[in-house]
Amino acid sequence: MKRGDLVLISVLLAAALIFLVPRWLGGNGSEENHNNPLIATITVDGRPFKQVELTKEEQVIEIRTDHGTNILKVHDYGIEMIEADCPDEVCLSFGFVNQKNQSIVCLPHKVLVEVDGGPEGGETDEVDAVVN
């Protein structure tokens, strides 16, 4: 190896460490939800059905309507649709949602699950960017 190769490898390793060390020391953003837990609002046919706090503990919510049955599972500070008897089962593809403003929708059963901030109001709505 030439001296230039060693310098280039050293610079790349230093740059990688600069980006990785804060992640190791700072943890991840999910810890913020512990202080201000998220709330999932479940509506059926446009009417409020239930509000659930997204906790680490496992909860199973069964929604039975004239349109069909959906089963939601709350765990690890998020929520997911684990079972639905609708013909297309698109609602199962939304997966695990655990961030504010995410949602799960089951159109055939008219079920909507929206994740929002906790009772304290959660994060403030601020402008992310301005495009000219």
Tab-separated table of C-alpha atoms in Angstrom:
chain	number	residue	atom	x	y	z
A	1	MET	CA	0.000	0.000	0.000
A	2	LYS	CA	1.128	3.461	-0.767
A	3	ARG	CA	1.076	6.313	1.664
A	4	GLY	CA	-1.823	7.988	-0.204
A	5	ASP	CA	-3.925	4.824	0.160
A	6	LEU	CA	-3.398	4.805	3.932
A	7	VAL	CA	-4.385	8.472	4.174
A	8	LEU	CA	-7.542	7.863	2.140
A	9	ILE	CA	-8.543	4.847	4.271
A	10	SER	CA	-7.897	6.837	7.468
A	11	VAL	CA	-10.047	9.723	6.284
A	12	LEU	CA	-12.917	7.388	5.330
A	13	LEU	CA	-12.773	5.592	8.693
A	14	ALA	CA	-12.727	8.898	10.559
A	15	ALA	CA	-15.734	10.141	8.578
A	16	ALA	CA	-17.638	6.908	9.291
A	17	LEU	CA	-16.921	7.209	13.007
A	18	ILE	CA	-18.066	10.834	13.057
A	19	PHE	CA	-21.492	9.723	11.818
A	20	LEU	CA	-21.784	6.538	13.879
A	21	VAL	CA	-20.572	7.619	17.335
A	22	PRO	CA	-23.462	10.079	17.974
A	23	ARG	CA	-25.948	7.277	17.183
A	24	TRP	CA	-24.284	4.955	19.690
A	25	LEU	CA	-24.136	7.594	22.398
A	26	GLY	CA	-27.408	9.398	21.705
A	27	GLY	CA	-29.708	6.413	21.404
A	28	ASN	CA	-32.655	6.537	19.026
A	29	GLY	CA	-35.666	8.806	18.713
A	30	SER	CA	-38.100	6.239	20.120
A	31	GLU	CA	-37.093	7.232	23.646
A	32	GLU	CA	-38.903	10.551	23.159
A	33	ASN	CA	-42.203	8.663	22.958
A	34	HIS	CA	-41.701	7.359	26.492
A	35	ASN	CA	-41.962	10.857	27.938
A	36	ASN	CA	-44.875	11.880	25.729
A	37	PRO	CA	-46.615	8.704	24.607
A	38	LEU	CA	-48.403	8.563	21.290
A	39	ILE	CA	-52.137	7.951	20.998
A	40	ALA	CA	-53.828	5.907	18.270
A	41	THR	CA	-57.317	7.115	17.410
A	42	ILE	CA	-59.511	4.423	15.868
A	43	THR	CA	-62.576	5.459	13.885
A	44	VAL	CA	-65.127	3.144	12.299
A	45	ASP	CA	-67.418	4.441	9.563
A	46	GLY	CA	-66.370	8.011	10.400
A	47	ARG	CA	-67.310	7.693	14.092
A	48	PRO	CA	-64.866	7.514	17.011
A	49	PHE	CA	-64.408	3.922	18.190
A	50	LYS	CA	-61.523	4.018	20.669
A	51	GLN	CA	-58.346	5.856	21.647
A	52	VAL	CA	-55.385	3.743	22.690
A	53	GLU	CA	-52.081	4.792	24.218
A	54	LEU	CA	-49.194	3.171	22.359
A	55	THR	CA	-47.261	1.378	25.087
A	56	LYS	CA	-44.617	-1.319	25.240
A	57	GLU	CA	-47.117	-3.752	26.754
A	58	GLU	CA	-49.069	-5.872	24.308
A	59	GLN	CA	-52.779	-5.149	23.782
A	60	VAL	CA	-55.128	-6.720	21.268
A	61	ILE	CA	-58.095	-4.707	19.978
A	62	GLU	CA	-60.853	-6.468	18.094
A	63	ILE	CA	-63.164	-4.404	15.894
A	64	ARG	CA	-66.342	-6.193	14.823
A	65	THR	CA	-68.751	-4.332	12.550
A	66	ASP	CA	-71.422	-5.160	9.995
A	67	HIS	CA	-68.690	-4.838	7.369
A	68	GLY	CA	-66.330	-7.392	8.975
A	69	THR	CA	-63.665	-7.934	11.615
A	70	ASN	CA	-60.263	-6.305	12.123
A	71	ILE	CA	-57.740	-7.119	14.839
A	72	LEU	CA	-55.146	-4.558	15.919
A	73	LYS	CA	-52.134	-5.216	18.113
A	74	VAL	CA	-50.426	-2.562	20.239
A	75	HIS	CA	-46.835	-3.348	21.259
A	76	ASP	CA	-43.387	-1.753	21.450
A	77	TYR	CA	-44.843	1.789	21.393
A	78	GLY	CA	-46.649	1.236	18.088
A	79	ILE	CA	-49.684	-0.430	16.509
A	80	GLU	CA	-50.319	-2.778	13.591
A	81	MET	CA	-53.227	-4.528	11.917
A	82	ILE	CA	-52.605	-8.250	12.374
A	83	GLU	CA	-55.815	-9.694	10.971
A	84	ALA	CA	-58.636	-8.605	8.687
A	85	ASP	CA	-61.310	-10.566	6.863
A	86	CYS	CA	-61.668	-8.067	4.010
A	87	PRO	CA	-61.201	-9.454	0.492
A	88	ASP	CA	-58.055	-7.508	-0.485
A	89	GLU	CA	-56.279	-7.349	2.937
A	90	VAL	CA	-54.440	-4.171	1.898
A	91	CYS	CA	-54.687	-2.900	5.481
A	92	LEU	CA	-52.264	-5.634	6.577
A	93	SER	CA	-49.596	-4.185	4.292
A	94	PHE	CA	-49.351	-0.930	6.292
A	95	GLY	CA	-47.221	-2.804	8.811
A	96	PHE	CA	-46.144	-1.489	12.195
A	97	VAL	CA	-46.758	2.244	12.676
A	98	ASN	CA	-45.113	4.072	15.565
A	99	GLN	CA	-44.687	7.692	14.522
A	100	LYS	CA	-46.933	10.719	14.627
A	101	ASN	CA	-49.125	11.272	11.530
A	102	GLN	CA	-48.883	7.653	10.346
A	103	SER	CA	-52.102	5.740	9.686
A	104	ILE	CA	-53.643	2.386	8.840
A	105	VAL	CA	-56.729	2.272	6.608
A	106	CYS	CA	-59.137	-0.582	5.853
A	107	LEU	CA	-61.535	0.741	3.206
A	108	PRO	CA	-63.892	-2.273	2.950
A	109	HIS	CA	-64.503	-2.206	6.719
A	110	LYS	CA	-64.354	1.608	6.953
A	111	VAL	CA	-61.696	1.464	9.714
A	112	LEU	CA	-59.123	4.230	10.167
A	113	VAL	CA	-56.267	4.203	12.703
A	114	GLU	CA	-54.379	7.493	13.092
A	115	VAL	CA	-51.320	7.973	15.298
A	116	ASP	CA	-51.179	11.347	16.997
A	117	GLY	CA	-49.371	13.078	19.857
A	118	GLY	CA	-50.305	12.447	23.450
A	119	PRO	CA	-52.666	14.485	25.582
A	120	GLU	CA	-50.000	17.134	26.180
A	121	GLY	CA	-50.117	17.989	22.497
A	122	GLY	CA	-46.955	16.154	21.494
A	123	GLU	CA	-44.523	17.823	19.202
A	124	THR	CA	-45.245	21.304	18.007
A	125	ASP	CA	-46.187	21.734	14.386
A	126	GLU	CA	-43.321	23.698	12.927
A	127	VAL	CA	-42.253	24.412	9.365
A	128	ASP	CA	-39.755	21.782	8.198
A	129	ALA	CA	-38.541	23.653	5.131
A	130	VAL	CA	-39.412	26.481	2.783
A	131	VAL	CA	-39.086	25.989	-0.947
A	132	ASN	CA	-38.767	28.952	-3.280
